Amino acid sequence: MIRYNLSTSAVATILLIIATTILIRLAFVIRSIQNYRRRDTNDILQTTFNSNEAKNNNNKKQQQVKTMIILGSGGHTTEMIRLLQELDPCIYTPIIYVLAESDTTSIERLQKYIKEEEADVDGSNGEKRMKRSRWVGRYPIEKSSNHSSSIDSSKQSTVASVYRLPRAREVHQSYYTSIFTTIHSFLQTFILLYKIQPELLLTNGPGTCIPVIYSLFLKRILSFRSSKRRCKIIFVESLCRVQTLSLSGKLVYPIVDRFIVHWPYLKQKYPLVDVCDVFVRHDSTNGDSIKDE
């Protein structure tokens, strides 16, 4: 009986030490993220969505950043297409698309848009040719799709991989059953992140991004690797969010490396956001890659 009590006490002590260590680590990581976001970020924002960066760095070898893109149905994919156009393909490559298993429209919409861009390039001016070059290596192909087999083997490297994740909770799903689907979604997300090892995550708020962001955050808590080697998370709020953040935005606001909004009013309510109208502005200011932050 005495041995049992000692054993139980030892286990409880170990668990308490582990829990305390994790809480301290959690507070440290959140504080470091928020201190990072309080810094002056003009150069970083201009670089992240700068379409002319490659021209200003002809004499400097650019480091490539493996970039994971979260697609979502509805307006999320439409806005993400616009964001992708602003990412330098020489730096942000390879591209990996991630979307929900039940999403039946995002990939088709992106494929259609890229095909239309390529169709317009014949006989067009240099500006359109440059616009087309934005999509080199970014055409989404799912390995299980029929279209994948029609791609010539020599062109496989010019397309982007697509991965699907189960939703944590479907619309109108009961909260009880969503516990199990959420656990399943997080497990699949951990496996995918371990397989891909992205260096940058770019998302604009679809529900699929929540397990991905929190999985990366948990990985950051449990890891003591250099901050230069971990995946940076950029959350771009939807253009339609003028006075308040979306539900996804509120859930990830404290833990992402960059939180970008489009309306100055949101800066008054949420001091850790960055105001940057990437859907309109075309800056050519040079800066360092976000990977080097």
mmCIF file of C-alpha atoms in Angstrom:
data_model
loop_
_atom_site.group_PDB
_atom_site.id
_atom_site.type_symbol
_atom_site.label_atom_id
_atom_site.label_comp_id
_atom_site.label_asym_id
_atom_site.label_seq_id
_atom_site.Cartn_x
_atom_site.Cartn_y
_atom_site.Cartn_z
ATOM 1 C CA MET A 1 0.000 0.000 0.000
ATOM 2 C CA ILE A 2 2.845 2.343 0.848
ATOM 3 C CA ARG A 3 4.637 1.504 -2.398
ATOM 4 C CA TYR A 4 1.452 2.278 -4.327
ATOM 5 C CA ASN A 5 1.127 5.685 -2.708
ATOM 6 C CA LEU A 6 4.753 6.514 -3.416
ATOM 7 C CA SER A 7 4.370 5.481 -7.017
ATOM 8 C CA THR A 8 1.209 7.544 -7.439
ATOM 9 C CA SER A 9 2.848 10.542 -5.840
ATOM 10 C CA ALA A 10 5.870 10.258 -8.141
ATOM 11 C CA VAL A 11 3.697 10.061 -11.237
ATOM 12 C CA ALA A 12 1.663 13.067 -10.089
ATOM 13 C CA THR A 13 4.857 15.050 -9.505
ATOM 14 C CA ILE A 14 6.200 14.204 -12.950
ATOM 15 C CA LEU A 15 2.915 15.179 -14.596
ATOM 16 C CA LEU A 16 2.876 18.447 -12.660
ATOM 17 C CA ILE A 17 6.416 19.249 -13.776
ATOM 18 C CA ILE A 18 5.537 18.474 -17.418
ATOM 19 C CA ALA A 19 2.363 20.595 -17.278
ATOM 20 C CA THR A 20 4.238 23.493 -15.667
ATOM 21 C CA THR A 21 6.989 23.301 -18.290
ATOM 22 C CA ILE A 22 4.451 23.332 -21.125
ATOM 23 C CA LEU A 23 2.606 26.318 -19.627
ATOM 24 C CA ILE A 24 5.854 28.254 -19.244
ATOM 25 C CA ARG A 25 6.812 27.368 -22.806
ATOM 26 C CA LEU A 26 3.340 28.406 -24.012
ATOM 27 C CA ALA A 27 3.631 31.815 -22.356
ATOM 28 C CA PHE A 28 7.137 32.288 -23.755
ATOM 29 C CA VAL A 29 6.120 31.418 -27.333
ATOM 30 C CA ILE A 30 3.041 33.663 -27.316
ATOM 31 C CA ARG A 31 5.057 36.541 -25.878
ATOM 32 C CA SER A 32 7.804 36.129 -28.484
ATOM 33 C CA ILE A 33 5.211 36.057 -31.296
ATOM 34 C CA GLN A 34 3.520 39.216 -30.058
ATOM 35 C CA ASN A 35 6.833 41.031 -29.581
ATOM 36 C CA TYR A 36 7.748 40.064 -33.135
ATOM 37 C CA ARG A 37 4.474 41.477 -34.436
ATOM 38 C CA ARG A 38 4.946 44.784 -32.591
ATOM 39 C CA ARG A 39 8.043 45.540 -34.630
ATOM 40 C CA ASP A 40 7.936 47.847 -37.633
ATOM 41 C CA THR A 41 6.761 45.545 -40.458
ATOM 42 C CA ASN A 42 6.564 47.805 -43.500
ATOM 43 C CA ASP A 43 9.522 46.199 -45.263
ATOM 44 C CA ILE A 44 8.281 42.709 -44.461
ATOM 45 C CA LEU A 45 4.798 43.350 -45.809
ATOM 46 C CA GLN A 46 6.058 44.991 -48.953
ATOM 47 C CA THR A 47 8.371 42.047 -49.578
ATOM 48 C CA THR A 48 5.771 39.375 -48.902
ATOM 49 C CA PHE A 49 3.377 40.730 -51.516
ATOM 50 C CA ASN A 50 5.869 42.335 -53.850
ATOM 51 C CA SER A 51 5.538 41.398 -57.497
ATOM 52 C CA ASN A 52 8.787 43.070 -58.573
ATOM 53 C CA GLU A 53 11.199 41.719 -55.989
ATOM 54 C CA ALA A 54 13.051 39.423 -58.370
ATOM 55 C CA LYS A 55 13.932 42.362 -60.624
ATOM 56 C CA ASN A 56 15.543 44.228 -57.744
ATOM 57 C CA ASN A 57 17.648 41.242 -56.677
ATOM 58 C CA ASN A 58 19.333 40.159 -59.888
ATOM 59 C CA ASN A 59 22.726 40.134 -58.197
ATOM 60 C CA LYS A 60 21.549 38.302 -55.098
ATOM 61 C CA LYS A 61 20.671 34.646 -54.994
ATOM 62 C CA GLN A 62 17.196 34.195 -53.515
ATOM 63 C CA GLN A 63 16.395 31.455 -51.086
ATOM 64 C CA GLN A 64 13.343 29.406 -51.960
ATOM 65 C CA VAL A 65 10.565 29.086 -49.421
ATOM 66 C CA LYS A 66 8.379 25.990 -49.413
ATOM 67 C CA THR A 67 4.905 27.542 -49.164
ATOM 68 C CA MET A 68 1.693 25.895 -48.049
ATOM 69 C CA ILE A 69 -1.524 27.509 -49.289
ATOM 70 C CA ILE A 70 -4.902 26.832 -47.660
ATOM 71 C CA LEU A 71 -7.798 26.951 -50.110
ATOM 72 C CA GLY A 72 -11.436 27.338 -49.135
ATOM 73 C CA SER A 73 -14.733 27.361 -50.958
ATOM 74 C CA GLY A 74 -16.538 30.564 -51.835
ATOM 75 C CA GLY A 75 -14.718 33.878 -51.726
ATOM 76 C CA HIS A 76 -11.694 32.464 -49.915
ATOM 77 C CA THR A 77 -10.281 30.897 -53.081
ATOM 78 C CA THR A 78 -11.045 34.011 -55.134
ATOM 79 C CA GLU A 79 -9.055 36.185 -52.740
ATOM 80 C CA MET A 80 -6.280 33.598 -52.490
ATOM 81 C CA ILE A 81 -5.843 33.675 -56.272
ATOM 82 C CA ARG A 82 -5.214 37.404 -55.991
ATOM 83 C CA LEU A 83 -2.712 36.847 -53.178
ATOM 84 C CA LEU A 84 -0.868 34.188 -55.179
ATOM 85 C CA GLN A 85 -0.367 36.648 -58.015
ATOM 86 C CA GLU A 86 1.606 38.861 -55.638
ATOM 87 C CA LEU A 87 3.982 36.125 -54.470
ATOM 88 C CA ASP A 88 7.251 35.966 -56.371
ATOM 89 C CA PRO A 89 7.400 32.482 -57.990
ATOM 90 C CA CYS A 90 11.198 32.523 -57.843
ATOM 91 C CA ILE A 91 11.118 32.705 -54.050
ATOM 92 C CA TYR A 92 7.865 31.134 -52.902
ATOM 93 C CA THR A 93 8.315 27.672 -54.354
ATOM 94 C CA PRO A 94 7.341 24.884 -54.300
ATOM 95 C CA ILE A 95 3.670 25.574 -53.669
ATOM 96 C CA ILE A 96 1.547 23.017 -51.825
ATOM 97 C CA TYR A 97 -2.231 23.404 -51.772
ATOM 98 C CA VAL A 98 -4.295 22.120 -48.846
ATOM 99 C CA LEU A 99 -8.088 22.033 -48.716
ATOM 100 C CA ALA A 100 -10.958 20.153 -47.097
ATOM 101 C CA GLU A 101 -11.972 16.713 -48.303
ATOM 102 C CA SER A 102 -15.514 17.956 -48.942
ATOM 103 C CA ASP A 103 -14.380 20.974 -50.994
ATOM 104 C CA THR A 104 -15.500 20.314 -54.577
ATOM 105 C CA THR A 105 -15.007 23.749 -56.152
ATOM 106 C CA SER A 106 -11.684 25.340 -55.137
ATOM 107 C CA ILE A 107 -9.338 23.248 -57.284
ATOM 108 C CA GLU A 108 -11.554 23.482 -60.362
ATOM 109 C CA ARG A 109 -11.838 27.246 -59.952
ATOM 110 C CA LEU A 110 -8.073 27.693 -59.632
ATOM 111 C CA GLN A 111 -7.391 25.412 -62.598
ATOM 112 C CA LYS A 112 -9.895 27.304 -64.729
ATOM 113 C CA TYR A 113 -8.364 30.651 -63.812
ATOM 114 C CA ILE A 114 -4.823 29.521 -64.669
ATOM 115 C CA LYS A 115 -5.959 28.037 -68.002
ATOM 116 C CA GLU A 116 -7.649 31.322 -68.910
ATOM 117 C CA GLU A 117 -4.453 33.209 -68.078
ATOM 118 C CA GLU A 118 -2.433 30.874 -70.296
ATOM 119 C CA ALA A 119 -4.941 31.181 -73.124
ATOM 120 C CA ASP A 120 -4.649 34.982 -73.089
ATOM 121 C CA VAL A 121 -0.877 34.949 -73.376
ATOM 122 C CA ASP A 122 -0.746 33.951 -77.066
ATOM 123 C CA GLY A 123 -0.079 37.045 -79.131
ATOM 124 C CA SER A 124 -0.285 39.294 -76.073
ATOM 125 C CA ASN A 125 2.151 41.826 -74.696
ATOM 126 C CA GLY A 126 4.983 41.325 -72.216
ATOM 127 C CA GLU A 127 2.852 42.295 -69.238
ATOM 128 C CA LYS A 128 0.571 39.312 -69.752
ATOM 129 C CA ARG A 129 3.558 37.033 -70.255
ATOM 130 C CA MET A 130 4.877 38.141 -66.883
ATOM 131 C CA LYS A 131 1.438 37.551 -65.406
ATOM 132 C CA ARG A 132 1.409 34.041 -66.788
ATOM 133 C CA SER A 133 4.847 33.337 -65.327
ATOM 134 C CA ARG A 134 3.286 33.837 -61.902
ATOM 135 C CA TRP A 135 1.559 30.472 -62.338
ATOM 136 C CA VAL A 136 4.543 28.405 -63.411
ATOM 137 C CA GLY A 137 4.718 25.531 -60.956
ATOM 138 C CA ARG A 138 1.408 26.518 -59.367
ATOM 139 C CA TYR A 139 -1.135 24.603 -61.415
ATOM 140 C CA PRO A 140 -2.894 22.318 -58.879
ATOM 141 C CA ILE A 141 -2.975 18.611 -59.656
ATOM 142 C CA GLU A 142 -4.311 15.893 -57.387
ATOM 143 C CA LYS A 143 -2.535 12.568 -57.792
ATOM 144 C CA SER A 144 -5.821 10.688 -57.654
ATOM 145 C CA SER A 145 -7.466 12.782 -60.362
ATOM 146 C CA ASN A 146 -7.840 11.673 -63.992
ATOM 147 C CA HIS A 147 -6.173 14.901 -65.096
ATOM 148 C CA SER A 148 -2.993 13.875 -63.267
ATOM 149 C CA SER A 149 -2.372 10.961 -65.628
ATOM 150 C CA SER A 150 -2.690 13.256 -68.644
ATOM 151 C CA ILE A 151 0.212 15.441 -67.510
ATOM 152 C CA ASP A 152 3.438 14.622 -69.328
ATOM 153 C CA SER A 153 6.131 13.226 -67.008
ATOM 154 C CA SER A 154 8.528 15.974 -68.072
ATOM 155 C CA LYS A 155 6.049 18.581 -66.827
ATOM 156 C CA GLN A 156 5.299 17.014 -63.465
ATOM 157 C CA SER A 157 7.731 19.387 -61.773
ATOM 158 C CA THR A 158 5.824 22.419 -63.120
ATOM 159 C CA VAL A 159 2.609 21.596 -61.268
ATOM 160 C CA ALA A 160 1.737 21.934 -57.592
ATOM 161 C CA SER A 161 0.714 19.128 -55.250
ATOM 162 C CA VAL A 162 -2.721 19.062 -53.648
ATOM 163 C CA TYR A 163 -3.545 17.507 -50.292
ATOM 164 C CA ARG A 164 -6.909 17.152 -48.596
ATOM 165 C CA LEU A 165 -7.685 17.123 -44.885
ATOM 166 C CA PRO A 166 -10.868 16.012 -43.095
ATOM 167 C CA ARG A 167 -12.934 18.812 -41.629
ATOM 168 C CA ALA A 168 -12.880 19.185 -37.870
ATOM 169 C CA ARG A 169 -16.633 19.824 -37.935
ATOM 170 C CA GLU A 170 -19.104 19.767 -40.774
ATOM 171 C CA VAL A 171 -22.002 22.186 -41.005
ATOM 172 C CA HIS A 172 -24.846 21.222 -38.622
ATOM 173 C CA GLN A 173 -22.754 18.405 -37.146
ATOM 174 C CA SER A 174 -23.477 17.688 -33.461
ATOM 175 C CA TYR A 175 -20.911 18.926 -30.966
ATOM 176 C CA TYR A 176 -20.564 15.451 -29.439
ATOM 177 C CA THR A 177 -19.575 13.723 -32.668
ATOM 178 C CA SER A 178 -17.413 16.690 -33.655
ATOM 179 C CA ILE A 179 -15.070 15.794 -30.782
ATOM 180 C CA PHE A 180 -14.005 12.649 -32.625
ATOM 181 C CA THR A 181 -13.832 14.294 -36.044
ATOM 182 C CA THR A 182 -11.715 17.104 -34.590
ATOM 183 C CA ILE A 183 -9.252 14.612 -33.102
ATOM 184 C CA HIS A 184 -9.114 12.779 -36.441
ATOM 185 C CA SER A 185 -8.564 16.047 -38.297
ATOM 186 C CA PHE A 186 -5.679 17.070 -36.024
ATOM 187 C CA LEU A 187 -4.012 13.662 -36.361
ATOM 188 C CA GLN A 188 -4.173 13.824 -40.153
ATOM 189 C CA THR A 189 -2.873 17.399 -40.038
ATOM 190 C CA PHE A 190 0.125 16.420 -37.908
ATOM 191 C CA ILE A 191 0.980 13.631 -40.341
ATOM 192 C CA LEU A 192 0.731 15.953 -43.340
ATOM 193 C CA LEU A 193 2.856 18.679 -41.742
ATOM 194 C CA TYR A 194 5.497 16.131 -40.776
ATOM 195 C CA LYS A 195 5.546 14.880 -44.375
ATOM 196 C CA ILE A 196 5.679 18.280 -46.074
ATOM 197 C CA GLN A 197 7.689 20.380 -43.577
ATOM 198 C CA PRO A 198 6.500 23.765 -44.927
ATOM 199 C CA GLU A 199 8.481 26.932 -44.286
ATOM 200 C CA LEU A 200 5.615 29.350 -44.822
ATOM 201 C CA LEU A 201 1.869 28.972 -44.348
ATOM 202 C CA LEU A 202 -0.392 31.457 -46.105
ATOM 203 C CA THR A 203 -4.115 31.405 -45.380
ATOM 204 C CA ASN A 204 -7.058 33.772 -45.536
ATOM 205 C CA GLY A 205 -9.460 32.147 -43.117
ATOM 206 C CA PRO A 206 -11.251 28.980 -44.333
ATOM 207 C CA GLY A 207 -12.125 26.546 -41.548
ATOM 208 C CA THR A 208 -9.487 24.076 -42.731
ATOM 209 C CA CYS A 209 -6.749 26.461 -41.606
ATOM 210 C CA ILE A 210 -7.597 26.146 -37.895
ATOM 211 C CA PRO A 211 -6.204 22.609 -37.340
ATOM 212 C CA VAL A 212 -3.177 23.461 -39.485
ATOM 213 C CA ILE A 213 -2.337 26.663 -37.597
ATOM 214 C CA TYR A 214 -2.855 25.129 -34.169
ATOM 215 C CA SER A 215 -0.824 22.071 -35.145
ATOM 216 C CA LEU A 216 2.066 24.312 -36.193
ATOM 217 C CA PHE A 217 1.677 26.285 -32.976
ATOM 218 C CA LEU A 218 1.753 23.121 -30.871
ATOM 219 C CA LYS A 219 4.799 21.953 -32.781
ATOM 220 C CA ARG A 220 6.436 25.289 -31.984
ATOM 221 C CA ILE A 221 5.704 24.875 -28.273
ATOM 222 C CA LEU A 222 7.152 21.382 -28.146
ATOM 223 C CA SER A 223 10.162 22.211 -30.286
ATOM 224 C CA PHE A 224 13.253 24.216 -29.334
ATOM 225 C CA ARG A 225 14.552 24.589 -32.862
ATOM 226 C CA SER A 226 15.874 27.892 -34.150
ATOM 227 C CA SER A 227 13.145 30.389 -35.089
ATOM 228 C CA LYS A 228 14.700 30.717 -38.538
ATOM 229 C CA ARG A 229 13.918 27.063 -39.272
ATOM 230 C CA ARG A 230 10.316 26.940 -38.114
ATOM 231 C CA CYS A 231 7.320 27.563 -40.330
ATOM 232 C CA LYS A 232 6.094 31.161 -40.393
ATOM 233 C CA ILE A 233 2.321 31.691 -40.391
ATOM 234 C CA ILE A 234 0.688 34.571 -42.285
ATOM 235 C CA PHE A 235 -3.055 35.054 -41.852
ATOM 236 C CA VAL A 236 -4.728 37.454 -44.284
ATOM 237 C CA GLU A 237 -8.182 38.489 -43.149
ATOM 238 C CA SER A 238 -10.967 38.565 -45.713
ATOM 239 C CA LEU A 239 -11.515 41.845 -47.552
ATOM 240 C CA CYS A 240 -15.142 41.920 -46.397
ATOM 241 C CA ARG A 241 -14.164 42.093 -42.700
ATOM 242 C CA VAL A 242 -14.370 45.842 -42.118
ATOM 243 C CA GLN A 243 -15.327 46.272 -38.438
ATOM 244 C CA THR A 244 -14.515 42.954 -36.782
ATOM 245 C CA LEU A 245 -12.470 39.839 -37.381
ATOM 246 C CA SER A 246 -13.862 36.585 -38.715
ATOM 247 C CA LEU A 247 -14.315 33.629 -36.358
ATOM 248 C CA SER A 248 -11.194 31.995 -37.781
ATOM 249 C CA GLY A 249 -9.312 35.249 -37.323
ATOM 250 C CA LYS A 250 -10.331 35.558 -33.688
ATOM 251 C CA LEU A 251 -9.240 31.982 -32.990
ATOM 252 C CA VAL A 252 -5.731 32.423 -34.397
ATOM 253 C CA TYR A 253 -5.137 36.138 -33.722
ATOM 254 C CA PRO A 254 -2.734 35.605 -30.764
ATOM 255 C CA ILE A 255 -0.584 32.863 -32.293
ATOM 256 C CA VAL A 256 0.217 33.741 -35.931
ATOM 257 C CA ASP A 257 3.402 35.514 -37.023
ATOM 258 C CA ARG A 258 1.594 38.026 -39.211
ATOM 259 C CA PHE A 259 -2.060 39.027 -39.147
ATOM 260 C CA ILE A 260 -2.931 41.211 -42.122
ATOM 261 C CA VAL A 261 -6.133 43.240 -42.508
ATOM 262 C CA HIS A 262 -7.286 45.647 -45.202
ATOM 263 C CA TRP A 263 -9.121 48.326 -43.229
ATOM 264 C CA PRO A 264 -7.461 50.827 -40.820
ATOM 265 C CA TYR A 265 -10.441 50.662 -38.453
ATOM 266 C CA LEU A 266 -9.460 47.114 -37.443
ATOM 267 C CA LYS A 267 -6.062 48.390 -36.326
ATOM 268 C CA GLN A 268 -7.802 50.444 -33.628
ATOM 269 C CA LYS A 269 -9.538 47.372 -32.193
ATOM 270 C CA TYR A 270 -6.740 44.854 -32.729
ATOM 271 C CA PRO A 271 -3.322 46.498 -32.217
ATOM 272 C CA LEU A 272 -1.298 43.470 -33.352
ATOM 273 C CA VAL A 273 -2.639 43.465 -36.924
ATOM 274 C CA ASP A 274 -0.886 44.929 -39.956
ATOM 275 C CA VAL A 275 -2.862 47.064 -42.395
ATOM 276 C CA CYS A 276 -1.834 46.260 -45.954
ATOM 277 C CA ASP A 277 -4.206 46.458 -48.920
ATOM 278 C CA VAL A 278 -2.539 43.770 -51.009
ATOM 279 C CA PHE A 279 -5.515 43.544 -53.362
ATOM 280 C CA VAL A 280 -4.832 47.034 -54.727
ATOM 281 C CA ARG A 281 -1.298 48.128 -53.983
ATOM 282 C CA HIS A 282 1.650 47.228 -56.222
ATOM 283 C CA ASP A 283 4.832 48.227 -54.399
ATOM 284 C CA SER A 284 8.283 47.803 -55.845
ATOM 285 C CA THR A 285 10.250 48.489 -52.672
ATOM 286 C CA ASN A 286 12.974 46.012 -52.028
ATOM 287 C CA GLY A 287 13.437 44.143 -48.748
ATOM 288 C CA ASP A 288 14.617 40.943 -47.176
ATOM 289 C CA SER A 289 12.749 37.702 -47.510
ATOM 290 C CA ILE A 290 10.318 36.812 -44.759
ATOM 291 C CA LYS A 291 12.173 33.579 -44.376
ATOM 292 C CA ASP A 292 15.157 35.527 -43.119
ATOM 293 C CA GLU A 293 13.202 37.148 -40.312
#
